[in-house]
Amino acid sequence: MAILINEQTLTFTLQTRSTSYQMAVDEHGVLLHTYYGASIDPEDDLRELIVRSDMGFSGNPPEAGSDRTYSLDTLPQELPSSGVGDYREDMIRLRHADGSMAADFRFESWEVLPAAQPIPGLPALYGDEQEPGETLILTLKEKASSVKVKLYYGIFEKENVITRSAVILGGGTAPVQLEKALSCCLDFQHEELDMIYFSGRHAMERTLRRVPVGFARTEIGSIRGTSSHQLNPGVILCTPGADEEHGLCWGMLFVYSGCFTAAVQKGQRCGTRAVMGIHPDWFSFTLEPGEQFCTPQVILSCSDQGLGALSRQYHDVIREHLCRGAWKHAQRPVLINNWEATYFDFDEEKILSLGRQAAGLGIEMLVLDDGWFGKRDGDTSGLGDWVVNEKKMGGSIGQLAAKLHGMGLKFGIWFEPEMISEDSDLFRAHPDWAIRIPGREPNRGRCQLVLDMSRKEIRDYLLDRISAVLEESQADYVKWDMNRSVCDLYSSALPAERSGELFHRYMLGVYELLERLLQRFPDLLLEGCSGGGGRFDAGMLYYSPQIWCSDNADAINRLQIQYGTSFFYPVSAMGAHVAVVPGFRERRSVPLKTRADVAMSGSFGYELDLSKLDKEDLEQIPGQIALFKQCYALTHEGDYYRLCMNDRMSAWGFAAKDRTSAMVTVVMTEAEANPLPVYLPLRGLDPDKRYRCSLTGTIRSGRSWERAGLALPQTPGQYESLVITFEQTED
Ligand code: GLA
């Protein structure tokens, strides 16, 4: 049993393999948070950790009478009240019919379900036969109204994961206005903490940032309608000394692809509160009596073994309980994408000759990117007209795909379903389908407008069009792109008082369309994309097991991007391609081998004009594909270790779950004259097994390899890389 309940004291302890999360209901029905960390004995009640003292100046609720030590403003809570004397971050803000704004929730009942629970309309971790998960539901009632909240706690024991989400239920006879509806609050009582988050920009996503948590509120978030290039919806809190292998750390990962907030702040008594959920700006939702609002899920995980172990817990739970479908574990095809090979400048012959050359080298799928449909020879027109441009493609999409299939290639195709160009037949027929405010000139992003995905007729149109293309072409793969942020919020389908619902209804619409598409094409491999990695989040991974990591395919920049991405997301989720050098952004040349070594720590492919490669480079490609396949079980299913990231080099490794093999990739980023030797740490080996190193040929025990490390016989030069494998041997 992962959920232990003391019915007398109303203490709830959630046990995972090596962590515990405890809550307790106090004498006034407030649901307190007492502990989250390395395992404790579940019969031990830790509410005594909460030390009270006179808080007369912070305010005391009426039940406290003259006890000035009882204050909502200092108690660690699971569902912090708002408007009634807790002045810290709140989770739920209500505007009642009379205009009052109090939300004061008290415990009512509990229920345990023997499985992970889906969230209607939203992505969420799911259970399976091996690990069905368990769920604790705590119902709290608002003190003076009929609004209730059900807090959901899902437990995935093996991966040390606890999920949180909430269902808010309208009651009584009048509607209530939700002004804020976050998913999770984590109250720490005394720990000094650092906060790690991942910031960036287009083509340079997810750079790690680490700041001490202080009394000034630190918030990351997005109000762009997507999770964004700028800030990823994941936060790690950790003890200040925590590193890859040591220290306590806690992760909060949002399973949502739209606007979000994550805020952390120390309170007056030095306890830290962290909250996460849908961004309250540009959000409100009307709940009629009997209606419910489901918040998206937050995946919590904790490790006392440092950041590396925390990341591996996220990788495991994402691969096993978030990614779904035929491609969950199946080997993803090595692809060639024509975008950086041709941009918009292609015709049938160019695509076929790229396909021919790719097939000859052992590449398995051609992805036809932007420009195959409508009037689309640049980015100012055509979006929405999902009908092949027969003139450009020399015939129907079915004919083109058949020719590629005839070469032994799978066929993949690009869509940007959520968008509409003003210069398109779709816009001419349905100008009101675009999100824009009547009477105002709309703002454009990449010259395009956004479709109102909250509207069913628009989603139906898209499903019909996409399905027709997929059926005709027998496509195996879709790249689902989304190339601008959303603004000018207005939907002609929503009454004025519900206009604050659009951002969330947009996301619900996108998820619904993705779900229907996958139901119709269960074998389809989806790759998410948003100007590269602008919507790289756990929400999308429920539908697309891989996401194009960044429009920046420069191998050296990719080290940083893939490193930052790896803190939450597994390598199997990261679309990574070998691109041309010098790239137009950073104008640097990196050897083809290094480009491939970096990209194969991802869902691997090529995105360049193969006809422009010299013979020597071309000859390397079959070997690269073979190496990717040889290491696939390690990179896509194994344990991942960040080994080294400094000004001189970057190194990371993988170990098989059964510890029979491991690999390390190292890339030199800064060469120097008379170079110092490179000593690489190794991780993930069984101390008692013996392994042969592919580089040196030497055999040592896992213990010796891990403790002594590997000395590279020769220091690689600038931008050179090595992939070194370790195979178990009986020798
Ligand atoms: C986005 C994607 C690219 C490519 C282009 C096509 O920028 O990230 O990979 O598909 O759109 O317009």
XYZ file of C-alpha atoms and ligand atoms in Angstrom:
743
model
C 0.000 0.000 0.000
C 1.412 3.320 -1.001
C -1.272 5.335 0.795
C -1.410 5.092 4.570
C -4.187 6.751 6.467
C -4.591 7.237 10.182
C -8.339 7.676 10.462
C -8.207 8.909 14.051
C -5.750 11.693 13.479
C -6.560 12.190 9.799
C -2.958 11.873 8.750
C -2.276 10.842 5.159
C 1.114 9.477 4.169
C 1.980 8.732 0.562
C 4.873 6.312 0.235
C 6.909 5.819 -2.917
C 9.963 3.575 -3.235
C 12.203 6.010 -1.385
C 10.178 9.115 -0.591
C 7.273 10.076 1.669
C 4.722 12.850 1.407
C 2.610 13.554 4.455
C -0.475 15.665 5.163
C -2.607 16.063 8.247
C -5.958 17.660 8.999
C -5.734 20.003 11.987
C -8.269 20.828 14.701
C -9.961 23.397 12.441
C -10.161 21.190 9.375
C -7.258 22.862 7.574
C -5.267 20.404 5.480
C -1.652 20.872 6.503
C 1.459 19.771 4.674
C 3.819 18.155 7.151
C 6.581 16.500 5.117
C 7.986 15.713 1.683
C 11.383 14.069 1.446
C 13.286 10.804 1.831
C 11.139 7.973 3.260
C 9.897 8.219 6.819
C 8.020 5.570 8.748
C 4.420 6.146 7.782
C 3.073 5.620 11.302
C 5.044 8.650 12.444
C 2.996 11.807 12.471
C 5.182 14.764 11.632
C 2.767 17.575 12.427
C 4.944 18.438 15.405
C 7.390 19.902 12.882
C 4.988 22.813 12.608
C 6.038 25.235 15.310
C 3.588 28.018 16.110
C 4.225 31.313 17.832
C 2.283 34.521 18.343
C 1.100 35.694 14.931
C -1.338 38.337 16.128
C -0.100 40.757 13.519
C -0.678 38.294 10.715
C -4.248 37.535 11.619
C -6.058 34.591 13.121
C -9.173 32.875 11.810
C -12.320 33.024 13.977
C -12.029 29.379 15.110
C -8.704 30.176 16.735
C -10.495 32.338 19.301
C -7.874 34.040 21.395
C -5.099 31.672 20.268
C -2.908 34.096 18.400
C -0.424 31.362 17.478
C -2.882 29.862 14.977
C -2.554 31.748 11.719
C -3.276 30.666 8.173
C -0.483 33.037 7.184
C 2.210 30.730 8.551
C 0.740 27.235 8.408
C 2.077 24.959 5.651
C -0.999 24.047 3.623
C -1.978 21.732 0.798
C -4.664 24.061 -0.529
C -3.794 27.522 0.720
C -6.815 29.636 1.415
C -7.132 33.052 -0.166
C -8.632 36.282 1.009
C -8.981 35.118 4.621
C -5.661 35.882 6.226
C -3.014 33.925 4.329
C -1.074 36.607 2.505
C 1.265 34.258 0.657
C 0.766 32.681 -2.780
C -2.675 31.143 -3.049
C -3.876 28.378 -5.327
C -7.527 29.106 -5.944
C -9.238 32.449 -6.107
C -13.037 32.623 -6.237
C -15.355 35.528 -6.967
C -18.739 34.667 -5.506
C -22.044 35.917 -6.886
C -22.120 38.737 -4.314
C -18.663 39.926 -5.400
C -16.825 38.651 -2.324
C -13.541 36.860 -2.959
C -12.883 34.514 -0.058
C -11.808 30.913 -0.629
C -11.362 29.086 2.657
C -11.315 25.311 2.227
C -11.753 22.833 5.043
C -11.412 19.053 4.966
C -14.549 17.043 4.339
C -13.699 13.482 3.266
C -11.192 11.148 1.673
C -11.281 8.313 -0.819
C -8.662 5.942 -2.214
C -8.820 4.551 -5.754
C -6.597 1.649 -6.809
C -5.394 3.245 -10.038
C -4.054 6.441 -11.570
C -6.963 8.642 -12.614
C -7.265 10.323 -16.012
C -8.185 14.013 -16.133
C -11.048 14.655 -18.555
C -9.760 16.452 -21.636
C -6.226 16.849 -20.332
C -3.007 14.847 -20.583
C -1.938 13.010 -17.431
C 0.239 10.135 -16.273
C -1.531 6.790 -16.683
C -1.153 3.461 -14.941
C -0.655 0.094 -16.619
C -0.637 -3.548 -15.611
C 2.855 -3.430 -14.137
C 2.195 -0.235 -12.239
C -1.468 0.773 -12.090
C -0.754 3.624 -9.682
C -2.948 4.591 -6.744
C -4.926 7.733 -6.096
C -5.896 9.546 -2.927
C -8.704 12.044 -3.304
C -9.238 14.576 -0.539
C -12.422 16.614 -0.706
C -12.466 20.044 0.865
C -15.429 22.364 1.141
C -15.364 26.110 1.010
C -16.374 27.377 4.428
C -19.220 29.703 3.561
C -20.243 28.666 0.033
C -21.058 25.401 -1.691
C -17.876 25.258 -3.734
C -15.836 22.111 -3.228
C -12.374 21.101 -4.292
C -11.181 17.577 -4.811
C -7.423 17.287 -4.491
C -6.032 14.335 -6.445
C -2.767 12.701 -5.396
C -1.548 9.975 -7.741
C 1.294 7.695 -6.713
C 3.832 5.982 -8.954
C 5.893 4.134 -6.376
C 8.660 2.817 -8.585
C 9.557 6.191 -10.091
C 9.219 8.105 -6.797
C 6.521 10.230 -8.358
C 3.463 11.875 -6.853
C 1.044 13.725 -9.093
C -1.208 16.544 -8.039
C -4.263 18.065 -9.666
C -7.527 19.528 -8.471
C -11.164 19.461 -9.495
C -13.183 22.507 -8.493
C -16.925 21.922 -8.244
C -19.497 24.668 -8.510
C -22.385 24.332 -6.069
C -25.416 26.118 -4.639
C -27.633 28.058 -6.975
C -25.401 30.791 -8.352
C -22.368 30.629 -10.621
C -18.964 31.289 -9.132
C -16.113 32.925 -10.970
C -12.749 31.164 -10.856
C -10.103 33.880 -10.993
C -7.200 31.557 -10.336
C -7.010 27.771 -10.334
C -3.523 26.421 -9.780
C -2.726 22.731 -9.565
C -0.250 22.396 -6.766
C 1.214 24.029 -3.693
C 4.326 22.732 -1.933
C 5.058 24.246 1.461
C 8.520 23.685 2.908
C 8.976 24.641 6.518
C 12.615 25.277 7.169
C 14.886 24.227 4.316
C 17.239 26.683 2.644
C 16.623 26.095 -1.039
C 17.876 26.898 -4.489
C 15.497 27.135 -7.416
C 16.512 25.762 -10.806
C 14.586 26.704 -13.911
C 15.185 26.714 -17.652
C 15.014 29.904 -19.677
C 15.781 30.702 -23.274
C 14.641 32.123 -26.556
C 13.894 30.904 -30.063
C 16.764 28.690 -31.234
C 18.401 28.746 -27.794
C 15.947 27.041 -25.475
C 16.222 25.701 -21.916
C 19.415 27.065 -20.433
C 19.753 26.084 -16.792
C 19.478 28.934 -14.253
C 19.969 28.485 -10.542
C 19.045 31.101 -7.927
C 18.749 30.978 -4.147
C 15.158 31.127 -2.930
C 14.696 34.314 -0.942
C 12.054 36.629 0.370
C 11.650 38.263 -3.022
C 9.175 36.243 -5.040
C 10.704 34.394 -7.992
C 8.231 33.550 -10.700
C 8.578 31.944 -14.080
C 5.695 31.578 -16.468
C 4.175 32.138 -19.847
C 1.208 34.179 -21.010
C 1.905 33.366 -24.672
C -0.672 30.624 -25.095
C 2.179 28.102 -25.333
C 4.518 26.826 -22.661
C 7.130 28.902 -24.557
C 10.732 29.066 -25.692
C 11.372 31.571 -22.950
C 10.618 29.575 -19.797
C 9.930 25.865 -19.586
C 7.137 24.700 -17.244
C 9.376 22.802 -14.858
C 11.079 23.874 -11.646
C 13.530 22.102 -9.357
C 14.040 23.083 -5.742
C 17.120 21.729 -4.041
C 19.412 22.160 -1.098
C 22.128 24.694 -1.940
C 24.923 22.114 -2.211
C 22.930 19.723 -4.367
C 24.736 18.479 -7.476
C 24.327 15.563 -9.866
C 24.872 12.965 -7.155
C 24.243 14.605 -3.819
C 21.615 16.592 -2.059
C 17.888 16.733 -1.640
C 15.900 17.930 -4.587
C 12.283 18.190 -5.595
C 10.901 18.617 -9.102
C 7.623 20.165 -10.208
C 6.744 19.503 -13.829
C 3.557 20.853 -15.391
C 1.657 18.548 -17.732
C 0.266 21.377 -19.819
C 1.222 23.184 -23.004
C -0.392 26.589 -22.507
C 0.081 29.538 -20.158
C 1.596 28.639 -16.814
C 3.044 30.079 -13.653
C 5.489 28.671 -11.129
C 6.279 30.920 -8.195
C 8.527 30.388 -5.200
C 8.999 32.617 -2.165
C 10.195 32.446 1.403
C 7.693 33.531 4.003
C 8.228 35.611 7.110
C 9.086 32.543 9.185
C 11.466 31.312 6.480
C 9.240 28.542 5.205
C 9.202 28.369 1.405
C 6.035 28.057 -0.638
C 6.098 26.922 -4.259
C 3.010 26.913 -6.460
C 2.390 25.815 -10.030
C -0.545 25.925 -12.402
C -2.299 27.753 -15.200
C -1.227 31.391 -15.215
C -3.883 33.466 -13.462
C -3.354 36.398 -15.842
C -5.719 36.283 -18.820
C -7.646 33.558 -17.052
C -11.075 33.324 -15.515
C -13.668 30.619 -15.697
C -17.358 30.652 -14.846
C -18.537 27.621 -12.898
C -22.267 27.093 -12.954
C -23.734 25.045 -10.088
C -22.886 21.395 -10.769
C -20.113 22.214 -13.247
C -16.521 21.291 -12.623
C -13.150 22.671 -13.597
C -10.189 20.306 -13.801
C -6.730 21.720 -13.348
C -3.870 20.163 -15.288
C -1.519 17.825 -13.488
C 1.796 18.573 -11.821
C 4.309 15.721 -11.619
C 6.223 15.916 -8.341
C 9.305 13.879 -7.680
C 11.893 13.938 -4.940
C 15.376 12.501 -4.567
C 17.984 12.664 -1.833
C 20.604 11.458 -4.316
C 20.991 14.643 -6.285
C 19.804 16.032 -9.588
C 20.885 13.075 -11.707
C 18.637 10.643 -9.864
C 15.784 13.147 -9.960
C 16.111 13.447 -13.740
C 16.169 9.665 -14.174
C 12.929 9.403 -12.190
C 11.310 11.903 -14.549
C 12.710 10.117 -17.607
C 11.306 6.803 -16.428
C 7.865 8.086 -15.570
C 7.585 10.060 -18.810
C 8.656 7.089 -20.928
C 6.498 4.569 -19.078
C 3.445 6.522 -17.970
C 3.113 9.604 -20.161
C 4.192 8.642 -23.688
C 1.685 6.294 -25.269
C 0.871 4.283 -28.303
C 2.672 2.303 -30.901
C 5.867 4.380 -30.703
C 6.243 4.333 -26.937
C 9.029 1.774 -27.106
C 9.304 1.039 -30.819
C 12.526 2.138 -32.481
C 11.912 5.505 -34.100
C 12.897 5.704 -37.758
C 16.029 7.634 -38.727
C 14.672 10.469 -40.833
C 15.695 13.014 -43.404
C 13.765 16.272 -43.222
C 13.838 18.526 -46.267
C 13.363 21.829 -44.405
C 16.981 22.890 -43.976
C 17.853 21.132 -47.228
C 15.465 23.187 -49.374
C 13.384 25.558 -47.250
C 10.423 26.505 -49.492
C 12.389 26.035 -52.684
C 11.541 22.515 -53.797
C 9.553 20.503 -56.279
C 8.798 16.847 -56.748
C 12.168 16.037 -58.280
C 14.146 17.668 -55.478
C 12.224 15.691 -52.877
C 12.543 12.441 -54.793
C 16.251 12.853 -55.313
C 16.745 13.656 -51.617
C 14.732 10.521 -50.864
C 16.718 8.401 -53.292
C 20.024 9.461 -51.818
C 18.739 9.091 -48.244
C 17.411 5.596 -48.883
C 20.751 4.593 -50.373
C 22.485 5.629 -47.173
C 20.153 3.678 -44.885
C 17.917 6.576 -43.804
C 14.432 5.217 -43.102
C 11.922 8.040 -43.531
C 11.561 11.242 -45.507
C 9.697 14.075 -43.821
C 8.174 16.566 -46.217
C 8.246 19.845 -44.322
C 6.533 23.195 -44.845
C 5.581 24.261 -48.367
C 3.801 21.256 -49.931
C 0.260 22.633 -49.713
C -1.928 25.513 -50.919
C -0.081 28.606 -52.065
C 3.000 28.295 -49.896
C 6.309 29.366 -51.363
C 7.097 31.581 -48.401
C 5.724 32.139 -44.935
C 3.145 34.797 -45.800
C 0.418 32.607 -47.265
C -1.295 29.260 -47.470
C -1.668 28.106 -43.859
C -5.030 26.440 -43.431
C -5.252 25.184 -47.016
C -4.198 21.620 -46.295
C -4.473 20.452 -49.897
C -1.382 19.428 -51.814
C -0.040 21.878 -54.374
C -0.099 19.445 -57.294
C 1.789 21.777 -59.564
C 4.696 21.981 -57.184
C 4.625 18.323 -56.174
C 4.051 16.973 -59.687
C 0.838 15.166 -58.723
C -1.158 14.093 -55.724
C 0.295 13.554 -52.264
C -0.574 9.878 -52.656
C 1.535 9.634 -55.809
C 4.500 11.366 -54.198
C 4.306 9.215 -51.078
C 3.980 6.058 -53.188
C 7.217 6.931 -55.004
C 9.002 7.425 -51.673
C 7.494 4.247 -50.280
C 8.760 2.533 -53.419
C 12.292 3.531 -52.398
C 11.771 1.703 -49.129
C 11.246 4.931 -47.164
C 8.523 5.735 -44.688
C 6.740 8.998 -45.338
C 6.259 11.857 -42.874
C 4.583 15.190 -43.406
C 4.464 18.651 -41.776
C 1.317 20.454 -40.667
C 0.789 23.603 -38.698
C -2.853 22.918 -37.884
C -3.466 25.717 -35.387
C -2.594 28.501 -37.824
C -4.178 30.442 -40.644
C -2.661 32.813 -43.205
C -4.758 35.809 -44.205
C -3.773 34.987 -47.767
C -5.473 31.585 -47.825
C -8.717 30.166 -49.129
C -9.590 29.191 -45.579
C -9.334 32.765 -44.343
C -11.264 34.083 -47.313
C -14.049 31.620 -46.503
C -13.943 31.960 -42.705
C -12.329 35.202 -41.556
C -13.968 34.772 -38.142
C -12.062 31.512 -37.521
C -8.932 33.478 -36.646
C -8.435 34.736 -33.106
C -8.687 38.530 -33.355
C -10.593 41.342 -31.701
C -13.343 42.867 -33.846
C -12.554 46.468 -34.665
C -8.798 46.034 -34.082
C -6.087 45.222 -36.578
C -4.719 41.820 -35.452
C -1.098 41.314 -34.459
C 0.764 38.905 -36.697
C 3.518 36.509 -35.763
C 5.519 35.039 -38.641
C 2.918 36.829 -40.793
C 0.138 34.524 -39.579
C -2.911 34.413 -37.334
C -4.018 31.716 -34.918
C -7.147 29.616 -35.360
C -9.691 29.598 -32.577
C -9.076 26.037 -31.461
C -11.832 26.294 -28.858
C -14.367 25.916 -31.692
C -15.434 22.427 -32.625
C -16.258 23.203 -36.264
C -12.689 24.396 -36.773
C -11.265 21.265 -35.189
C -13.597 19.144 -37.326
C -12.337 20.880 -40.451
C -8.739 20.271 -39.438
C -9.323 16.627 -38.589
C -11.001 16.066 -41.960
C -8.227 17.753 -43.914
C -5.355 16.140 -42.033
C -7.017 12.723 -42.178
C -7.563 12.990 -45.917
C -3.875 13.731 -46.481
C -2.752 10.962 -44.136
C -5.072 8.417 -45.657
C -4.080 9.262 -49.180
C -0.359 9.296 -48.455
C -0.336 6.421 -45.955
C 1.885 8.643 -43.851
C 3.639 7.171 -40.835
C 4.599 10.424 -39.179
C 3.325 13.964 -38.683
C 5.364 16.943 -37.544
C 2.809 19.100 -35.691
C 4.143 22.634 -35.701
C 2.906 25.816 -33.988
C 4.884 28.872 -34.947
C 3.610 31.846 -33.024
C 2.393 33.005 -29.644
C -1.259 33.884 -29.111
C -2.610 37.370 -28.396
C -5.627 39.530 -29.339
C -7.771 37.210 -27.240
C -11.354 37.085 -28.389
C -13.616 34.296 -29.525
C -16.824 34.979 -31.366
C -18.058 31.672 -29.928
C -17.794 32.764 -26.293
C -20.142 35.154 -24.477
C -18.418 38.334 -23.270
C -18.334 37.269 -19.622
C -16.524 34.062 -20.560
C -13.767 35.659 -22.645
C -11.206 34.796 -19.940
C -11.729 31.121 -20.772
C -10.246 31.272 -24.243
C -6.603 30.455 -23.484
C -7.552 27.296 -21.596
C -10.307 26.316 -24.019
C -7.754 26.719 -26.819
C -5.498 24.139 -25.149
C -8.419 21.800 -24.477
C -9.271 22.079 -28.171
C -5.716 21.275 -29.280
C -5.608 18.264 -26.981
C -9.006 17.066 -28.199
C -7.920 17.285 -31.818
C -4.650 15.464 -31.107
C -6.566 12.746 -29.284
C -9.046 12.282 -32.119
C -6.231 12.167 -34.659
C -4.416 9.481 -32.681
C -7.594 7.490 -32.275
C -8.109 7.549 -36.006
C -4.430 6.801 -36.758
C -3.167 4.782 -33.792
C 0.103 3.895 -35.521
C 0.996 7.485 -36.346
C 4.259 8.855 -34.945
C 3.743 12.473 -33.950
C 6.622 14.883 -33.472
C 5.655 18.094 -31.696
C 7.259 21.370 -32.700
C 6.809 25.054 -32.055
C 9.439 27.086 -33.843
C 11.720 24.338 -32.536
C 11.260 23.894 -28.811
C 8.629 26.522 -27.964
C 6.159 23.917 -26.753
C 8.488 21.289 -25.370
C 6.492 20.136 -22.385
C 4.989 17.132 -20.650
C 1.526 17.983 -22.005
C 2.603 17.488 -25.610
C 4.533 14.324 -24.759
C 1.240 12.607 -23.970
C 0.449 12.851 -27.693
C 3.833 13.117 -29.398
C 6.589 10.976 -27.886
C 9.181 13.225 -29.500
C 9.396 16.992 -29.954
C 11.740 18.956 -32.201
C 14.097 20.234 -29.530
C 15.180 23.475 -31.172
C 15.444 25.134 -34.582
C 19.094 25.446 -33.665
C 20.841 22.287 -34.856
C 24.383 23.590 -34.335
C 25.967 20.692 -32.458
C 27.797 22.927 -29.989
C 24.740 24.998 -29.077
C 22.783 21.760 -28.955
C 25.039 20.548 -26.118
C 23.626 23.324 -23.956
C 20.055 22.897 -25.187
C 19.971 19.110 -24.807
C 21.702 19.379 -21.411
C 19.023 21.781 -20.113
C 16.257 19.685 -21.656
C 17.574 16.533 -19.973
C 16.757 17.685 -16.452
C 13.125 16.700 -16.953
C 12.775 15.116 -20.372
C 14.231 11.841 -21.666
C 16.506 11.620 -24.678
C 13.781 9.706 -26.531
C 11.702 12.910 -26.442
C 14.324 15.147 -28.053
C 14.191 15.472 -31.832
C 17.818 16.025 -32.912
C 19.189 16.241 -36.453
C 22.498 16.518 -38.235
C 22.427 19.871 -40.064
C 24.618 21.683 -42.560
C 27.745 23.617 -41.547
C 28.397 26.421 -41.210
C 24.862 27.024 -39.892
C 23.449 30.419 -40.883
C 22.955 31.431 -37.248
C 26.290 30.718 -35.617
C 28.442 30.305 -38.756
C 30.720 27.653 -37.348
C 31.951 24.374 -38.725
C 31.675 21.230 -36.676
C 32.735 17.828 -38.067
C 29.936 15.576 -39.329
C 30.936 12.943 -36.789
C 30.399 15.342 -33.881
C 27.086 16.490 -35.313
C 25.950 12.873 -35.517
C 27.293 11.931 -32.081
C 25.314 14.797 -30.528
C 22.146 14.133 -32.537
C 22.084 10.416 -31.757
C 21.535 11.351 -28.103
C 18.084 12.240 -29.325
C 15.476 11.042 -31.806
C 17.906 11.018 -34.638
C 17.779 12.299 -38.177
C 19.399 14.387 -40.878
C 18.249 17.762 -42.109
C 20.538 18.941 -44.878
C 21.039 18.666 -48.605
C 22.783 15.328 -48.931
C 23.836 16.132 -52.503
C 26.102 18.874 -51.153
C 28.083 16.580 -48.841
C 31.502 15.420 -49.972
C 32.275 11.754 -50.475
C 34.065 11.377 -47.180
C 31.114 12.721 -45.215
C 28.589 10.671 -47.172
C 30.545 7.519 -46.458
C 30.226 8.134 -42.738
C 26.427 8.185 -42.715
C 25.681 4.426 -42.889
C 28.074 3.880 -39.984
C 26.409 6.627 -37.973
C 23.012 5.067 -38.513
C 24.386 1.678 -37.498
C 25.899 3.164 -34.327
C 22.621 4.917 -33.485
C 20.779 1.627 -33.811
C 23.395 -0.255 -31.843
C 23.116 2.243 -28.983
C 19.352 2.798 -29.280
C 18.432 0.651 -26.292
C 20.900 2.624 -24.186
C 19.974 6.100 -25.374
C 16.221 5.625 -25.585
C 15.518 3.118 -22.816
C 18.537 3.287 -20.515
C 19.534 5.492 -17.590
C 20.978 8.880 -18.468
C 23.903 10.539 -16.658
C 25.130 14.099 -17.033
C 28.864 13.658 -16.484
C 30.515 16.959 -17.234
C 29.544 20.364 -18.602
C 32.154 23.084 -18.508
C 33.923 25.569 -20.775
C 36.189 22.878 -22.111
C 33.937 19.933 -22.795
C 30.603 18.287 -22.410
C 30.155 14.612 -21.531
C 27.176 12.460 -20.791
C 26.481 8.769 -20.568
C 23.895 6.020 -20.585
C 23.654 2.696 -18.793
C 21.400 -0.224 -19.654
C 18.756 -0.959 -17.022
C 20.223 -4.456 -16.683
C 23.737 -2.996 -16.382
C 25.129 -5.106 -19.230
C 26.386 -2.123 -21.192
C 26.973 1.593 -21.016
C 28.202 4.387 -23.244
C 29.720 7.814 -22.916
C 29.767 10.677 -25.393
C 32.282 13.469 -25.013
C 32.575 16.638 -27.099
C 35.447 19.100 -26.785
C 34.154 22.644 -26.948
C 37.390 24.546 -26.389
C 40.755 23.282 -27.582
C 44.008 24.511 -26.107
C 47.673 24.065 -27.048
C 49.608 21.415 -25.164
C 46.287 20.148 -23.853
C 45.802 18.718 -20.415
C 44.576 15.124 -20.311
C 40.866 14.406 -20.060
C 39.625 12.189 -17.237
C 36.031 11.153 -17.638
C 33.857 10.022 -14.747
C 31.741 6.930 -15.498
C 28.386 6.068 -13.992
C 25.685 3.423 -14.049
C 27.947 0.336 -14.067
C 27.441 -2.696 -11.854
C 30.405 -2.659 -9.429
C 30.705 -6.448 -9.590
C 30.502 -6.885 -13.357
C 33.467 -6.523 -15.697
C 33.333 -4.249 -18.725
C 35.488 -3.824 -21.811
C 36.043 -0.245 -22.974
C 35.718 0.223 -26.753
C 38.313 2.997 -26.787
C 41.159 1.447 -24.835
C 40.216 -2.232 -25.078
C 40.899 -2.565 -21.374
C 38.716 -4.558 -19.015
C 37.976 -3.462 -15.475
C 35.248 -4.038 -12.930
C 32.390 -1.563 -12.842
C 33.666 -0.547 -9.429
C 37.108 0.339 -10.797
C 35.732 2.134 -13.844
C 33.394 4.210 -11.675
C 35.918 5.005 -8.974
C 38.956 5.630 -11.173
C 37.270 6.935 -14.329
C 38.582 6.798 -17.866
C 41.652 8.685 -19.070
C 41.377 9.525 -22.770
C 44.644 8.338 -24.372
C 44.614 11.479 -26.479
C 42.815 14.759 -25.876
C 40.409 15.404 -28.746
C 40.713 18.661 -30.697
C 38.242 21.514 -30.980
C 34.687 20.252 -31.677
C 35.838 16.658 -31.916
C 33.786 13.980 -30.231
C 34.023 10.398 -29.083
C 31.370 7.788 -28.404
C 32.818 5.133 -26.104
C 30.952 1.964 -25.201
C 31.400 -0.402 -22.268
C 30.230 -3.960 -22.742
C 29.962 -6.509 -19.993
C 32.401 -9.353 -20.506
C 33.151 -12.650 -18.806
C 36.899 -12.185 -19.533
C 9.368 25.929 -37.729
C 10.000 24.599 -37.392
C 10.979 24.222 -38.457
C 10.290 24.166 -39.809
C 9.623 25.496 -40.095
C 8.786 25.431 -41.347
O 10.291 26.957 -37.610
O 10.607 24.641 -36.144
O 11.580 22.984 -38.177
O 9.344 23.127 -39.800
O 8.785 25.897 -39.012
O 8.174 26.630 -41.621
